[in-house]
Coordinates of C-alpha atoms in Angstrom, one line a residue:
M1 CA 0.0 0.0 0.0
A2 CA 1.2 3.5 -0.8
K3 CA 2.1 5.9 1.9
R4 CA -0.4 8.6 2.6
K5 CA 1.2 12.0 1.7
R6 CA 1.4 14.6 4.4
Q7 CA -0.6 17.7 3.7
I8 CA 1.5 20.6 2.6
T9 CA 0.4 24.2 3.6
G10 CA 0.8 27.3 1.5
A11 CA 3.9 28.4 3.4
K12 CA 5.5 25.1 2.8
I13 CA 4.6 25.2 -0.9
E14 CA 6.5 28.4 -1.3
K15 CA 9.4 26.9 0.6
Y16 CA 9.5 23.9 -1.6
I17 CA 9.5 26.0 -4.7
K18 CA 12.3 28.1 -3.4
E19 CA 14.3 24.9 -2.6
G20 CA 13.9 23.9 -6.3
R21 CA 11.6 21.0 -5.7
G22 CA 9.8 19.7 -8.8
Q23 CA 12.4 21.5 -10.9
G24 CA 15.5 20.5 -12.9
I25 CA 16.2 17.6 -15.2
G26 CA 18.4 14.5 -15.0
K27 CA 20.6 14.4 -12.0
D28 CA 19.6 17.9 -11.0
Y29 CA 15.9 17.2 -10.6
L30 CA 14.5 17.4 -7.1
P31 CA 11.3 15.5 -6.4
W32 CA 8.4 17.5 -5.0
L33 CA 8.0 15.0 -2.2
E34 CA 10.7 13.0 -0.4
I35 CA 10.1 10.0 1.9
Q36 CA 10.6 12.0 5.0
D37 CA 7.6 14.1 3.9
V38 CA 5.3 11.2 4.3
P39 CA 4.3 9.1 7.4
S40 CA 6.6 6.2 8.0
D41 CA 5.0 2.8 7.5
G42 CA 7.9 1.0 6.0
R43 CA 6.8 1.1 2.3
A44 CA 8.6 4.1 1.0
T45 CA 12.1 3.5 -0.3
R46 CA 15.1 5.2 -2.1
G47 CA 17.3 4.0 -4.8
K48 CA 20.0 5.4 -7.1
G49 CA 19.1 5.4 -10.8
W50 CA 21.2 4.3 -13.7
T51 CA 19.5 6.7 -16.1
T52 CA 19.7 9.8 -14.0
N53 CA 22.6 9.0 -11.7
R54 CA 20.7 10.4 -8.7
R55 CA 18.7 9.2 -5.7
H56 CA 15.0 8.5 -6.4
E57 CA 12.2 8.6 -3.9
F58 CA 9.4 6.0 -4.1
M59 CA 6.3 6.1 -2.0
S60 CA 5.3 2.5 -2.6
D61 CA 6.6 -0.9 -3.8
L62 CA 4.7 -0.5 -7.0
E63 CA 6.3 2.8 -7.8
R64 CA 9.7 1.3 -7.2
D65 CA 9.0 -1.7 -9.4
Y66 CA 7.7 0.5 -12.2
F67 CA 10.9 2.6 -11.8
Y68 CA 13.0 -0.5 -12.4
I69 CA 11.4 -1.1 -15.7
L70 CA 12.0 2.6 -16.7
D71 CA 15.5 2.5 -15.6
F72 CA 16.3 -0.6 -17.6
S73 CA 14.9 0.7 -20.8
N74 CA 17.3 2.0 -23.5
E75 CA 14.6 4.4 -24.7
V76 CA 14.1 6.3 -21.4
T77 CA 16.5 9.3 -21.0
D78 CA 15.1 10.9 -17.9
I79 CA 12.8 9.9 -15.0
R80 CA 11.2 12.5 -12.7
E81 CA 9.2 11.1 -9.8
Q82 CA 6.8 12.9 -7.5
Y83 CA 6.3 15.6 -10.1
P84 CA 4.1 18.6 -8.9
L85 CA 1.1 19.8 -10.9
L86 CA 1.8 23.5 -10.7
P87 CA 0.6 26.2 -10.6
L88 CA -1.8 25.1 -7.9
E89 CA -4.5 27.5 -9.3
E90 CA -4.6 25.4 -12.5
T91 CA -5.7 22.2 -10.9
M92 CA -8.1 24.1 -8.8
I93 CA -9.8 25.6 -11.9
I94 CA -9.9 22.1 -13.5
A95 CA -11.6 20.7 -10.4
D96 CA -14.1 23.5 -10.5
E97 CA -14.8 23.0 -14.2
I98 CA -15.6 19.3 -13.9
G99 CA -17.5 19.7 -10.6
V100 CA -15.3 17.7 -8.2
K101 CA -13.5 18.6 -5.0
H102 CA -9.8 19.6 -5.3
P103 CA -7.6 17.7 -2.8
M104 CA -7.6 19.7 0.4
I105 CA -6.1 19.6 3.9
R106 CA -8.9 18.2 6.0
H107 CA -8.6 20.3 9.1
T108 CA -8.0 23.6 7.3
G109 CA -9.6 23.2 3.8
E110 CA -6.4 24.5 2.3
P111 CA -5.7 23.1 -1.3
V112 CA -3.0 20.5 -1.7
V113 CA -0.5 20.5 -4.6
M114 CA -1.2 17.3 -6.7
T115 CA 1.6 15.2 -8.0
T116 CA 2.1 12.7 -10.9
D117 CA 4.1 9.7 -9.9
F118 CA 6.4 9.8 -12.9
L119 CA 7.2 12.3 -15.7
I120 CA 9.3 10.2 -18.1
T121 CA 11.4 11.4 -21.1
V122 CA 11.5 9.0 -24.0
G123 CA 13.8 10.3 -26.6
N124 CA 12.7 14.0 -26.9
K125 CA 9.2 13.4 -25.7
N126 CA 7.7 13.5 -22.2
V127 CA 5.0 11.1 -21.0
A128 CA 3.3 11.2 -17.6
R129 CA 2.4 8.0 -15.7
T130 CA 0.4 7.5 -12.4
V131 CA 1.0 4.3 -10.6
K132 CA -1.9 2.7 -8.7
P133 CA -3.0 -0.8 -7.5
A134 CA -5.7 -2.1 -9.9
A135 CA -8.0 -2.7 -6.9
E136 CA -8.2 1.1 -6.2
L137 CA -9.4 2.0 -9.7
E138 CA -13.1 1.6 -8.9
D139 CA -13.0 4.2 -6.1
K140 CA -15.0 7.2 -7.2
R141 CA -12.7 9.7 -5.4
T142 CA -9.6 8.2 -7.0
I143 CA -11.2 8.5 -10.4
E144 CA -12.1 12.2 -9.8
K145 CA -8.5 13.0 -8.9
F146 CA -7.3 11.1 -11.9
E147 CA -9.5 13.2 -14.1
I148 CA -8.0 16.4 -12.8
E149 CA -4.5 15.0 -13.4
R150 CA -5.4 13.8 -16.9
R151 CA -6.8 17.2 -18.0
Y152 CA -3.7 19.0 -16.6
W153 CA -1.5 16.9 -18.8
E154 CA -3.8 17.1 -21.7
S155 CA -3.6 20.9 -21.7
R156 CA 0.2 20.5 -22.1
H157 CA -0.1 17.9 -24.9
V158 CA 1.6 15.3 -22.7
D159 CA 0.4 11.7 -22.9
W160 CA -0.9 10.6 -19.5
G161 CA -1.8 7.1 -18.4
I162 CA -2.2 4.8 -15.4
I163 CA 0.1 1.9 -14.6
T164 CA -1.3 -0.8 -12.2
D165 CA 0.2 -3.9 -10.7
L166 CA -1.3 -5.9 -13.6
D167 CA 1.1 -4.1 -15.9
I168 CA 4.2 -5.1 -14.0
P169 CA 5.8 -8.3 -15.2
D170 CA 7.1 -9.9 -11.9
Y171 CA 10.0 -12.0 -13.1
F172 CA 11.3 -9.1 -15.3
V173 CA 11.2 -6.7 -12.4
R174 CA 12.7 -9.1 -9.9
N175 CA 15.6 -9.8 -12.2
I176 CA 16.3 -6.1 -12.6
E177 CA 16.1 -5.7 -8.8
W178 CA 18.6 -8.5 -8.4
V179 CA 21.2 -6.8 -10.7
H180 CA 20.3 -3.2 -10.1
K181 CA 22.8 -2.3 -7.3
E182 CA 25.7 -3.8 -9.3
F183 CA 25.4 -1.4 -12.2
H184 CA 28.1 0.7 -10.4
N185 CA 30.6 -2.0 -9.3
E186 CA 33.9 -0.6 -8.0
D187 CA 35.7 -3.8 -8.8
V188 CA 35.5 -3.0 -12.5
S189 CA 37.9 -0.1 -12.2
D190 CA 39.9 -1.6 -9.4
F191 CA 40.7 -4.8 -11.3
G192 CA 41.2 -3.2 -14.7
P193 CA 40.2 -4.5 -18.2
F194 CA 42.6 -7.5 -18.3
V195 CA 41.2 -9.1 -15.1
I196 CA 37.6 -8.3 -16.0
N197 CA 37.9 -9.7 -19.5
Q198 CA 39.6 -12.8 -18.1
L199 CA 36.7 -13.3 -15.6
Q200 CA 34.1 -12.8 -18.3
S201 CA 35.8 -15.5 -20.4
M202 CA 36.1 -17.9 -17.5
L203 CA 32.5 -17.4 -16.4
A204 CA 31.2 -17.9 -19.9
K205 CA 33.3 -21.1 -20.2
H206 CA 31.9 -22.6 -17.0
L207 CA 28.4 -21.7 -17.7
L208 CA 28.5 -23.1 -21.2
E209 CA 29.9 -26.3 -19.8
G210 CA 26.7 -26.7 -17.7
E211 CA 27.8 -25.4 -14.3
T212 CA 25.2 -23.4 -12.3
I213 CA 25.7 -19.7 -12.0
A214 CA 26.7 -20.0 -8.3
R215 CA 29.2 -22.8 -9.0
S216 CA 30.7 -21.0 -12.0
C217 CA 31.1 -17.8 -9.9
L218 CA 32.7 -19.7 -7.0
V219 CA 35.2 -21.5 -9.3
C220 CA 36.2 -18.1 -10.9
D221 CA 36.7 -16.6 -7.4
E222 CA 39.0 -19.5 -6.4
Q223 CA 41.0 -19.6 -9.7
L224 CA 41.5 -15.8 -9.8
G225 CA 42.1 -15.5 -6.0
L226 CA 39.1 -13.2 -5.5
E227 CA 37.0 -12.8 -2.4
V228 CA 34.0 -15.2 -2.4
G229 CA 31.0 -13.4 -4.0
T230 CA 33.1 -11.1 -6.3
S231 CA 32.4 -13.1 -9.5
L232 CA 28.7 -13.3 -8.7
A233 CA 28.5 -9.5 -8.2
L234 CA 30.3 -9.0 -11.5
F235 CA 28.0 -11.5 -13.2
R236 CA 25.1 -9.2 -12.1
H237 CA 27.1 -6.2 -13.3
F238 CA 27.5 -7.7 -16.8
I239 CA 23.7 -8.1 -17.0
A240 CA 22.9 -4.7 -15.5
R241 CA 25.3 -3.0 -18.0
K242 CA 23.9 -5.3 -20.8
I243 CA 27.4 -6.6 -21.6
W244 CA 25.7 -10.0 -21.3
S245 CA 22.1 -10.3 -22.2
V246 CA 19.7 -12.9 -21.0
N247 CA 16.0 -13.6 -21.2
M248 CA 14.9 -11.2 -18.4
N249 CA 11.4 -12.6 -18.4
E250 CA 12.6 -15.9 -16.8
R251 CA 13.6 -15.7 -13.2
I252 CA 17.4 -15.7 -12.7
V253 CA 18.7 -17.4 -9.6
P254 CA 22.2 -18.6 -8.8
T255 CA 21.2 -22.2 -8.7
L256 CA 20.3 -22.2 -12.4
K257 CA 22.4 -23.5 -15.3
A258 CA 22.9 -21.4 -18.4
K259 CA 20.5 -23.7 -20.4
D260 CA 17.7 -22.9 -17.8
F261 CA 17.7 -19.1 -18.3
Q262 CA 18.3 -18.6 -22.0
I263 CA 21.6 -16.8 -22.8
N264 CA 22.5 -15.2 -26.1
E265 CA 25.6 -15.5 -28.2
S266 CA 27.5 -12.9 -26.2
F267 CA 28.5 -15.6 -23.7
R268 CA 29.9 -17.8 -26.5
S269 CA 31.7 -14.8 -28.3
I270 CA 33.3 -13.7 -25.0
Q271 CA 34.4 -17.3 -24.2
A272 CA 35.8 -17.7 -27.7
K273 CA 37.8 -14.5 -27.5
G274 CA 39.2 -15.7 -24.2
G275 CA 40.3 -18.9 -25.7

């Protein structure tokens, strides 16, 4: 379940704007909301993105999972989460025009800045996506707020849509999650290209000979004199960087053999180069 966002007063809206929240692109973008701005129930998380090279703020597991898909895509060039629908007056006018209540602070009746979960740049085009569990789409109030959001983006000629848990392929996301933190692996620069190329060749050889991922990585650690776990981390790095490509729609676990998780010719070509 997503965290309930704290209500932000007019004074804090001005403060957030001055801080640059909801502004910038790429690594310089600042989300309108950060996880400390919402009640703590254990569902909000942070994670560093490959695409933006900055820390991202996720208010639910579903947001995080959708982010993994975006971050893995070659077509996505920027990801801005918790994007504010400003100016506030605009969403208030839309709400009035369609005859629904604008989100308000309950005890004061003060209007709240609405946000879109993700503003995504694909090539040179922006698209807006809201992430919501499918079970909540039948709620009347949720639909009313979505309509405000939809019209806001329509006025800017930005494609807007809803992503639900039904749109998230579980194995694909879990595989990305498994390799994600190894995108930036310090051993690559510490070891240098000769050792990394040698390790790639050795790993490919053992995998193609029918060893499991875990056993192949352990053997490489032993033969190269590396700390146990180093080769497995680099195996994940190769996939994260798309140096090696696999079928990401089949769950990858260390106990699998190469034949069980569909590898492409990159393994064979690397092994061949290594002799």
